[in-house]
Tab-separated table of C-alpha atoms in Angstrom:
chain	number	residue	atom	x	y	z
J	4	MET	CA	-50.746	23.089	96.006
J	5	SER	CA	-52.708	20.274	97.086
J	6	THR	CA	-55.780	22.444	97.714
J	7	THR	CA	-55.515	23.566	94.126
J	8	LEU	CA	-55.426	20.023	93.057
J	9	GLY	CA	-58.357	19.078	95.346
J	10	ALA	CA	-60.338	21.951	93.891
J	11	VAL	CA	-59.545	20.818	90.240
J	12	ASN	CA	-60.598	17.204	91.013
J	13	VAL	CA	-63.794	18.446	92.685
J	14	ARG	CA	-64.668	20.290	89.323
J	15	ARG	CA	-63.795	17.391	87.215
J	16	SER	CA	-65.898	15.172	89.283
J	17	LEU	CA	-68.924	17.734	89.068
J	18	ALA	CA	-68.471	18.043	85.459
J	19	ALA	CA	-68.341	14.198	84.894
J	20	VAL	CA	-71.651	13.917	87.110
J	21	ALA	CA	-73.315	16.622	85.062
J	22	PHE	CA	-72.238	14.958	81.904
J	23	LEU	CA	-73.683	11.625	82.928
J	24	LEU	CA	-77.016	13.162	83.910
J	25	ALA	CA	-77.330	15.063	80.590
J	26	VAL	CA	-76.559	12.066	78.364
J	27	PRO	CA	-79.905	10.256	78.751
J	28	ALA	CA	-82.012	13.682	78.439
J	29	LEU	CA	-80.074	14.614	75.289
J	30	SER	CA	-80.314	11.023	73.690
J	31	SER	CA	-83.976	10.787	74.237
J	32	CYS	CA	-84.789	13.718	71.710
J	33	GLY	CA	-85.140	11.397	68.725
J	34	GLY	CA	-85.925	8.014	70.506
J	35	ASN	CA	-89.794	8.126	70.472
J	36	PHE	CA	-90.696	6.063	67.378
J	37	ASN	CA	-94.275	5.960	68.441
J	38	ALA	CA	-94.566	9.752	67.832
J	39	GLN	CA	-97.754	11.036	66.122
J	40	THR	CA	-95.666	11.970	63.108
J	41	ASP	CA	-94.956	8.153	62.512
J	42	GLN	CA	-98.639	7.140	62.671
J	43	VAL	CA	-100.670	6.640	59.524
J	44	TYR	CA	-102.768	9.928	58.957
J	45	ASN	CA	-105.662	10.421	56.685
J	46	PRO	CA	-106.476	14.119	56.021
J	47	ALA	CA	-109.698	13.255	54.108
J	48	ALA	CA	-113.256	13.077	55.292
J	49	GLY	CA	-113.449	9.324	55.227
J	50	VAL	CA	-112.347	6.518	57.309
J	51	ASP	CA	-109.918	3.800	57.182
J	52	ASP	CA	-109.934	0.238	58.293
J	53	ARG	CA	-106.743	-1.761	57.826
J	54	SER	CA	-107.519	-4.804	60.095
J	55	GLY	CA	-108.111	-7.494	57.290
J	56	ALA	CA	-106.869	-8.943	54.163
J	57	VAL	CA	-108.706	-5.936	52.340
J	58	ASP	CA	-107.963	-2.519	53.673
J	59	VAL	CA	-111.069	-0.191	53.485
J	60	LEU	CA	-109.695	3.359	52.787
J	61	ASN	CA	-111.276	6.836	52.839
J	62	ALA	CA	-114.699	5.189	53.045
J	63	LEU	CA	-117.785	7.630	53.289
J	64	ILE	CA	-121.194	8.378	51.747
J	65	VAL	CA	-121.622	11.422	49.457
J	66	SER	CA	-125.087	12.699	49.507
J	67	GLY	CA	-126.837	14.890	47.037
J	68	SER	CA	-130.172	14.929	48.960
J	69	ASP	CA	-131.086	13.931	52.465
J	70	GLY	CA	-131.922	10.094	52.577
J	71	SER	CA	-129.615	8.862	49.764
J	72	GLY	CA	-126.188	8.783	48.773
J	73	THR	CA	-123.330	6.949	46.914
J	74	VAL	CA	-120.850	4.832	49.003
J	75	ILE	CA	-117.141	5.561	48.086
J	76	ALA	CA	-114.011	3.947	49.182
J	77	THR	CA	-110.706	2.455	47.953
J	78	LEU	CA	-110.434	-1.290	48.496
J	79	VAL	CA	-106.859	-2.490	48.651
J	80	SER	CA	-105.895	-6.282	48.590
J	81	ASN	CA	-103.074	-7.167	50.859
J	82	ASP	CA	-102.890	-10.554	49.129
J	83	ASP	CA	-99.984	-10.853	46.724
J	84	ARG	CA	-100.799	-14.452	45.412
J	85	PRO	CA	-102.314	-14.944	42.113
J	86	GLY	CA	-106.016	-14.453	41.725
J	87	SER	CA	-108.357	-11.599	42.916
J	88	ASP	CA	-110.987	-10.971	45.450
J	89	THR	CA	-114.539	-9.755	44.833
J	90	LEU	CA	-116.694	-7.167	46.701
J	91	ARG	CA	-119.694	-9.336	47.319
J	92	GLY	CA	-121.858	-6.678	48.993
J	93	VAL	CA	-122.255	-3.565	51.154
J	94	ALA	CA	-125.008	-3.619	53.709
J	95	GLY	CA	-126.082	-1.448	56.651
J	96	SER	CA	-125.179	-2.864	60.140
J	97	GLY	CA	-126.543	-2.332	63.453
J	98	SER	CA	-128.947	0.554	64.015
J	99	ASP	CA	-128.481	1.079	60.189
J	100	SER	CA	-129.337	-2.493	59.143
J	101	SER	CA	-132.422	-0.995	57.405
J	102	LEU	CA	-130.415	0.764	54.950
J	103	LYS	CA	-131.514	-0.061	51.337
J	104	VAL	CA	-128.312	-0.718	49.087
J	105	THR	CA	-128.254	-0.710	45.347
J	106	PRO	CA	-125.058	-2.508	44.122
J	107	GLY	CA	-123.506	-1.784	40.672
J	108	GLY	CA	-120.219	-1.437	38.903
J	109	ASP	CA	-116.952	-3.221	39.154
J	110	THR	CA	-116.415	-5.525	41.925
J	111	GLN	CA	-113.104	-7.125	41.200
J	112	ILE	CA	-110.151	-6.238	43.540
J	113	PRO	CA	-106.907	-7.403	41.920
J	114	SER	CA	-104.330	-9.382	43.934
J	115	GLY	CA	-102.082	-6.736	45.431
J	116	GLY	CA	-104.345	-3.961	43.650
J	117	LEU	CA	-107.127	-1.835	44.350
J	118	LEU	CA	-110.785	-1.042	43.576
J	119	ASN	CA	-111.614	2.637	43.673
J	120	LEU	CA	-115.391	2.715	44.303
J	121	ALA	CA	-115.701	6.259	43.525
J	122	ALA	CA	-114.469	5.800	39.983
J	123	LYS	CA	-115.771	2.222	39.233
J	124	GLY	CA	-118.365	1.235	41.556
J	125	LYS	CA	-121.852	2.500	41.876
J	126	ILE	CA	-123.208	1.647	45.274
J	127	PHE	CA	-126.242	3.682	45.992
J	128	VAL	CA	-127.686	3.793	49.665
J	129	ALA	CA	-131.017	5.060	50.918
J	130	GLY	CA	-132.257	5.320	54.425
J	131	ALA	CA	-133.440	7.855	57.171
J	132	ARG	CA	-129.936	8.340	58.507
J	133	VAL	CA	-128.170	9.184	55.338
J	134	VAL	CA	-127.901	12.792	56.026
J	135	PRO	CA	-124.786	14.933	55.875
J	136	GLY	CA	-123.242	15.152	59.306
J	137	ASN	CA	-124.323	11.638	60.341
J	138	PHE	CA	-122.249	8.449	60.555
J	139	VAL	CA	-123.634	5.312	59.244
J	140	THR	CA	-122.472	1.785	60.039
J	141	ILE	CA	-121.940	-0.264	56.917
J	142	THR	CA	-120.238	-3.716	56.113
J	143	PHE	CA	-118.248	-4.552	53.233
J	144	SER	CA	-118.410	-8.269	52.401
J	145	PHE	CA	-115.731	-9.968	50.101
J	146	ALA	CA	-115.656	-13.475	48.568
J	147	LYS	CA	-112.367	-14.407	50.230
J	148	ALA	CA	-111.426	-11.823	52.918
J	149	LYS	CA	-113.291	-11.196	56.070
J	150	SER	CA	-116.158	-8.823	56.206
J	151	VAL	CA	-115.178	-5.248	57.365
J	152	GLN	CA	-117.511	-3.161	59.397
J	153	VAL	CA	-116.926	0.554	59.366
J	154	GLN	CA	-118.718	3.810	60.564
J	155	VAL	CA	-118.680	6.041	57.637
J	156	PRO	CA	-119.416	9.888	57.608
J	157	VAL	CA	-122.130	11.220	55.214
J	158	VAL	CA	-120.934	14.241	53.525
J	159	ARG	CA	-122.743	16.741	51.284
J	160	THR	CA	-121.772	16.606	47.601
J	161	SER	CA	-119.254	19.561	46.696
J	162	SER	CA	-116.607	20.283	44.107
J	163	VAL	CA	-114.330	17.766	45.822
J	164	TYR	CA	-116.855	15.045	45.115
J	165	SER	CA	-118.091	16.227	41.706
J	166	GLY	CA	-117.294	13.262	39.803
J	167	VAL	CA	-119.211	10.954	42.028
J	168	THR	CA	-122.507	9.647	40.396
J	169	LEU	CA	-125.356	10.186	42.702
J	170	PRO	CA	-128.687	8.202	42.938
J	171	THR	CA	-131.461	9.856	40.949
J	172	ALA	CA	-134.320	11.358	43.071
J	173	PRO	CA	-137.306	8.961	43.349
């Protein structure tokens, strides 16, 4: 009878050890909070920069002909205090500093709100590198917030961008 109790104790001990080893493996299934599904993902062609007081979202240049295009982006103010910020300018940066920019349209970014340049802004650019498939470095300057520099893709106009006003050919 003592050998039977000894075998039962050994089985219980092995079961307890197996359970203790399985607990960390089973509990790790949902413990990764840095998984890619928890990260911000932008399925559009544009780029995002969320580093400053004004977020630059889905920024890109829509080109109807090589050498010119329209800058579009959504500028979102992270400041909830009364008052607004203003888009002071867009300029080429670095190897794209020779980019010619023609500003126009609305420039007010409401506090805690947004300015959609595709709908309200008319920022035209011209330069040798404004060709679909290229990336162009531009800087957004604001009255209050720090400037934001981004490398934006140049995309060809399509049905997706049919509402974007393009610069007229020279």
